[in-house]
PDB file of C-alpha atoms in Angstrom:
ATOM      1  CA  MET R   1      54.187 139.832  45.355  1.00 71.00           C
ATOM      2  CA  HIS R   2      55.989 142.540  43.356  1.00 89.00           C
ATOM      3  CA  GLU R   3      55.388 140.551  40.181  1.00 90.00           C
ATOM      4  CA  GLU R   4      51.636 141.194  40.565  1.00 95.00           C
ATOM      5  CA  VAL R   5      52.278 144.932  40.854  1.00 95.00           C
ATOM      6  CA  LEU R   6      54.467 144.978  37.751  1.00 95.00           C
ATOM      7  CA  LYS R   7      51.932 142.876  35.860  1.00 96.00           C
ATOM      8  CA  LYS R   8      49.131 145.323  36.752  1.00 97.00           C
ATOM      9  CA  LEU R   9      51.224 148.326  35.738  1.00 97.00           C
ATOM     10  CA  ASN R  10      51.997 146.650  32.408  1.00 96.00           C
ATOM     11  CA  GLU R  11      48.289 145.828  31.892  1.00 97.00           C
ATOM     12  CA  LEU R  12      47.494 149.509  32.400  1.00 97.00           C
ATOM     13  CA  ALA R  13      50.355 150.536  30.052  1.00 97.00           C
ATOM     14  CA  ILE R  14      52.008 152.461  32.886  1.00 98.00           C
ATOM     15  CA  THR R  15      55.716 152.950  32.380  1.00 97.00           C
ATOM     16  CA  TYR R  16      58.127 152.968  35.292  1.00 97.00           C
ATOM     17  CA  GLU R  17      61.815 152.952  36.041  1.00 95.00           C
ATOM     18  CA  THR R  18      63.081 150.182  38.305  1.00 92.00           C
ATOM     19  CA  VAL R  19      65.953 150.335  40.786  1.00 91.00           C
ATOM     20  CA  VAL R  20      66.887 147.022  42.424  1.00 89.00           C
ATOM     21  CA  HIS R  21      68.695 147.310  45.754  1.00 87.00           C
ATOM     22  CA  PRO R  22      69.285 145.505  49.067  1.00 83.00           C
ATOM     23  CA  PRO R  23      66.302 145.365  51.454  1.00 80.00           C
ATOM     24  CA  ALA R  24      65.345 148.839  52.686  1.00 77.00           C
ATOM     25  CA  PHE R  25      63.042 149.018  55.690  1.00 75.00           C
ATOM     26  CA  THR R  26      63.065 152.786  56.040  1.00 73.00           C
ATOM     27  CA  THR R  27      62.992 155.649  53.579  1.00 72.00           C
ATOM     28  CA  GLU R  28      66.451 156.670  54.790  1.00 76.00           C
ATOM     29  CA  GLU R  29      67.833 153.264  53.813  1.00 76.00           C
ATOM     30  CA  ALA R  30      66.112 153.331  50.430  1.00 74.00           C
ATOM     31  CA  ASN R  31      67.367 156.828  49.643  1.00 75.00           C
ATOM     32  CA  GLN R  32      70.992 155.746  49.657  1.00 79.00           C
ATOM     33  CA  TYR R  33      70.246 153.371  46.767  1.00 79.00           C
ATOM     34  CA  ILE R  34      68.294 155.821  44.633  1.00 79.00           C
ATOM     35  CA  GLU R  35      70.467 158.913  44.897  1.00 79.00           C
ATOM     36  CA  GLY R  36      70.414 161.064  41.788  1.00 78.00           C
ATOM     37  CA  LYS R  37      67.107 159.721  40.486  1.00 84.00           C
ATOM     38  CA  GLU R  38      64.451 162.284  39.651  1.00 86.00           C
ATOM     39  CA  GLY R  39      61.251 162.160  41.673  1.00 89.00           C
ATOM     40  CA  VAL R  40      59.860 162.777  45.125  1.00 91.00           C
ATOM     41  CA  ARG R  41      60.791 160.169  47.717  1.00 91.00           C
ATOM     42  CA  THR R  42      57.565 159.056  49.312  1.00 93.00           C
ATOM     43  CA  LYS R  43      56.731 157.359  52.537  1.00 92.00           C
ATOM     44  CA  SER R  44      53.460 155.522  52.903  1.00 95.00           C
ATOM     45  CA  LEU R  45      51.870 155.449  56.333  1.00 96.00           C
ATOM     46  CA  PHE R  46      48.980 153.189  57.292  1.00 97.00           C
ATOM     47  CA  LEU R  47      46.767 154.493  60.073  1.00 97.00           C
ATOM     48  CA  THR R  48      43.536 153.473  61.730  1.00 96.00           C
ATOM     49  CA  ASN R  49      41.129 154.820  64.306  1.00 95.00           C
ATOM     50  CA  ARG R  50      40.880 153.395  67.797  1.00 91.00           C
ATOM     51  CA  LYS R  51      37.868 151.224  66.941  1.00 93.00           C
ATOM     52  CA  LYS R  52      39.565 149.830  63.809  1.00 93.00           C
ATOM     53  CA  THR R  53      36.601 150.921  61.684  1.00 94.00           C
ATOM     54  CA  ALA R  54      38.459 153.366  59.409  1.00 95.00           C
ATOM     55  CA  TYR R  55      41.783 152.907  57.633  1.00 97.00           C
ATOM     56  CA  TYR R  56      43.947 155.559  56.001  1.00 97.00           C
ATOM     57  CA  LEU R  57      46.867 155.212  53.605  1.00 98.00           C
ATOM     58  CA  LEU R  58      48.786 158.477  53.680  1.00 98.00           C
ATOM     59  CA  ILE R  59      51.418 159.220  51.042  1.00 98.00           C
ATOM     60  CA  MET R  60      53.823 162.022  51.877  1.00 96.00           C
ATOM     61  CA  ASP R  61      57.354 163.274  51.257  1.00 94.00           C
ATOM     62  CA  ASP R  62      59.754 161.035  53.126  1.00 90.00           C
ATOM     63  CA  SER R  63      61.587 164.019  54.593  1.00 90.00           C
ATOM     64  CA  LYS R  64      58.476 165.354  56.271  1.00 93.00           C
ATOM     65  CA  ARG R  65      57.350 164.372  59.762  1.00 93.00           C
ATOM     66  CA  LEU R  66      53.724 163.450  60.284  1.00 95.00           C
ATOM     67  CA  ASP R  67      51.742 165.656  62.622  1.00 93.00           C
ATOM     68  CA  ILE R  68      49.156 162.995  63.407  1.00 93.00           C
ATOM     69  CA  ALA R  69      46.860 165.456  65.201  1.00 92.00           C
ATOM     70  CA  LYS R  70      46.771 167.714  62.136  1.00 93.00           C
ATOM     71  CA  PHE R  71      46.076 164.765  59.830  1.00 95.00           C
ATOM     72  CA  GLN R  72      43.398 163.519  62.219  1.00 93.00           C
ATOM     73  CA  ASP R  73      41.693 166.927  62.151  1.00 91.00           C
ATOM     74  CA  SER R  74      41.960 167.113  58.352  1.00 91.00           C
ATOM     75  CA  VAL R  75      40.202 163.782  57.842  1.00 91.00           C
ATOM     76  CA  GLU R  76      37.827 164.261  60.767  1.00 85.00           C
ATOM     77  CA  GLY R  77      39.136 161.068  62.292  1.00 83.00           C
ATOM     78  CA  LYS R  78      39.154 160.191  65.949  1.00 85.00           C
ATOM     79  CA  ARG R  79      42.084 158.836  67.909  1.00 92.00           C
ATOM     80  CA  LEU R  80      44.219 157.841  64.944  1.00 95.00           C
ATOM     81  CA  SER R  81      47.343 155.758  65.340  1.00 95.00           C
ATOM     82  CA  PHE R  82      49.520 153.543  63.212  1.00 96.00           C
ATOM     83  CA  ALA R  83      47.810 150.279  62.316  1.00 96.00           C
ATOM     84  CA  SER R  84      49.255 147.083  63.731  1.00 96.00           C
ATOM     85  CA  PRO R  85      51.217 144.654  61.551  1.00 96.00           C
ATOM     86  CA  ILE R  86      48.187 142.335  61.741  1.00 96.00           C
ATOM     87  CA  HIS R  87      45.846 144.973  60.318  1.00 97.00           C
ATOM     88  CA  LEU R  88      48.460 145.970  57.756  1.00 96.00           C
ATOM     89  CA  MET R  89      48.578 142.397  56.485  1.00 96.00           C
ATOM     90  CA  GLU R  90      44.801 142.015  56.670  1.00 97.00           C
ATOM     91  CA  LYS R  91      44.027 145.220  54.758  1.00 97.00           C
ATOM     92  CA  LEU R  92      46.999 145.704  52.401  1.00 97.00           C
ATOM     93  CA  GLY R  93      48.613 142.267  52.325  1.00 95.00           C
ATOM     94  CA  VAL R  94      52.037 143.632  53.263  1.00 94.00           C
ATOM     95  CA  GLU R  95      54.400 143.716  56.225  1.00 91.00           C
ATOM     96  CA  PRO R  96      55.925 146.762  57.906  1.00 89.00           C
ATOM     97  CA  GLY R  97      58.676 148.211  55.727  1.00 84.00           C
ATOM     98  CA  THR R  98      56.876 147.396  52.478  1.00 89.00           C
ATOM     99  CA  VAL R  99      53.837 149.682  52.670  1.00 92.00           C
ATOM    100  CA  SER R 100      53.075 151.590  49.472  1.00 95.00           C
ATOM    101  CA  ILE R 101      50.199 152.665  47.283  1.00 97.00           C
ATOM    102  CA  PHE R 102      50.339 149.259  45.592  1.00 97.00           C
ATOM    103  CA  GLY R 103      48.989 147.585  48.730  1.00 97.00           C
ATOM    104  CA  ILE R 104      45.511 148.674  47.684  1.00 98.00           C
ATOM    105  CA  MET R 105      45.619 145.852  45.135  1.00 97.00           C
ATOM    106  CA  ASN R 106      45.130 143.535  48.138  1.00 96.00           C
ATOM    107  CA  ASN R 107      42.341 145.532  49.778  1.00 97.00           C
ATOM    108  CA  HIS R 108      39.374 143.604  48.432  1.00 93.00           C
ATOM    109  CA  GLU R 109      36.903 145.395  50.722  1.00 95.00           C
ATOM    110  CA  LYS R 110      38.043 148.738  49.250  1.00 96.00           C
ATOM    111  CA  ASP R 111      37.755 150.240  52.729  1.00 96.00           C
ATOM    112  CA  VAL R 112      41.103 152.025  52.824  1.00 97.00           C
ATOM    113  CA  GLN R 113      40.965 155.777  52.281  1.00 97.00           C
ATOM    114  CA  ILE R 114      43.867 157.218  50.283  1.00 98.00           C
ATOM    115  CA  TYR R 115      45.404 160.604  51.063  1.00 98.00           C
ATOM    116  CA  PHE R 116      48.282 162.461  49.441  1.00 98.00           C
ATOM    117  CA  ASP R 117      50.069 165.342  51.080  1.00 96.00           C
ATOM    118  CA  ALA R 118      49.321 168.466  49.019  1.00 96.00           C
ATOM    119  CA  ASP R 119      53.050 169.229  48.873  1.00 94.00           C
ATOM    120  CA  ILE R 120      53.786 166.216  46.648  1.00 96.00           C
ATOM    121  CA  ILE R 121      50.660 165.785  44.522  1.00 95.00           C
ATOM    122  CA  THR R 122      51.991 168.316  41.997  1.00 94.00           C
ATOM    123  CA  GLU R 123      55.370 166.600  41.653  1.00 95.00           C
ATOM    124  CA  GLU R 124      55.909 165.016  38.232  1.00 97.00           C
ATOM    125  CA  ILE R 125      57.430 161.749  39.484  1.00 97.00           C
ATOM    126  CA  MET R 126      56.994 159.715  42.670  1.00 96.00           C
ATOM    127  CA  SER R 127      58.812 156.662  43.976  1.00 94.00           C
ATOM    128  CA  PHE R 128      57.347 153.593  45.703  1.00 94.00           C
ATOM    129  CA  HIS R 129      58.251 150.050  46.655  1.00 90.00           C
ATOM    130  CA  PRO R 130      56.130 147.544  44.693  1.00 93.00           C
ATOM    131  CA  ASN R 131      55.050 145.763  47.935  1.00 89.00           C
ATOM    132  CA  PHE R 132      58.641 144.511  48.126  1.00 85.00           C
ATOM    133  CA  ASN R 133      61.439 146.497  49.730  1.00 84.00           C
ATOM    134  CA  GLU R 134      64.248 145.402  47.409  1.00 89.00           C
ATOM    135  CA  ILE R 135      62.911 147.412  44.468  1.00 90.00           C
ATOM    136  CA  THR R 136      61.992 151.058  44.072  1.00 91.00           C
ATOM    137  CA  LEU R 137      59.808 152.159  41.180  1.00 95.00           C
ATOM    138  CA  PHE R 138      59.737 155.666  39.749  1.00 96.00           C
ATOM    139  CA  LEU R 139      56.440 156.553  38.064  1.00 97.00           C
ATOM    140  CA  LYS R 140      54.684 159.631  36.793  1.00 98.00           C
ATOM    141  CA  THR R 141      52.304 161.009  39.391  1.00 98.00           C
ATOM    142  CA  SER R 142      49.552 161.125  36.765  1.00 98.00           C
ATOM    143  CA  ASP R 143      50.024 157.378  36.220  1.00 98.00           C
ATOM    144  CA  ILE R 144      49.864 156.686  39.973  1.00 98.00           C
ATOM    145  CA  LEU R 145      46.583 158.600  40.183  1.00 98.00           C
ATOM    146  CA  ARG R 146      45.227 156.699  37.171  1.00 97.00           C
ATOM    147  CA  PHE R 147      46.307 153.415  38.794  1.00 98.00           C
ATOM    148  CA  ILE R 148      44.315 154.326  41.911  1.00 98.00           C
ATOM    149  CA  GLU R 149      41.231 155.189  39.878  1.00 97.00           C
ATOM    150  CA  GLU R 150      41.538 152.057  37.720  1.00 96.00           C
ATOM    151  CA  LEU R 151      41.358 149.993  40.910  1.00 97.00           C
ATOM    152  CA  GLY R 152      38.105 151.726  41.854  1.00 96.00           C
ATOM    153  CA  TYR R 153      39.436 154.088  44.509  1.00 97.00           C
ATOM    154  CA  THR R 154      39.299 157.810  44.917  1.00 97.00           C
ATOM    155  CA  TYR R 155      42.075 159.769  46.526  1.00 97.00           C
ATOM    156  CA  HIS R 156      42.117 162.927  48.579  1.00 97.00           C
ATOM    157  CA  THR R 157      44.668 165.657  49.094  1.00 97.00           C
ATOM    158  CA  VAL R 158      45.442 166.932  52.567  1.00 96.00           C
ATOM    159  CA  THR R 159      47.654 169.752  53.771  1.00 93.00           C
ATOM    160  CA  LEU R 160      50.046 168.505  56.434  1.00 89.00           C
TER     161      LEU R 160
END
């Protein structure tokens, strides 16, 4: 699983710093293993509408709380909620606790919309799990955005 992510990053000549740690299911758990490392700590949230016809991957600072109503208004979505573990596996190929931007590698339908909180898009470095919660990668934000585009996606910025 994470090997495919690392292989893709290497193919795209994207450099990253790796921190190996015990399983971390929340951003709070992960933070204790990556203290002192430069870069914004991200959390990746996977949401869907009530009819399960639209899917959203939202990347935001892990210390921020999601105002789902505000996000919903920003994306003109209706009745958004967190996607079920079944839809998470179906769309991103990952389980709860391992969601990250790299899940889009498994979204063959390319029907997941990607959003970044405006507060972090200008940060130089971001951190993500590589679809595996025992590793945290630190990458340049510009490389993350290039990764997204190389996979054929566009991304949007939203103020939360």
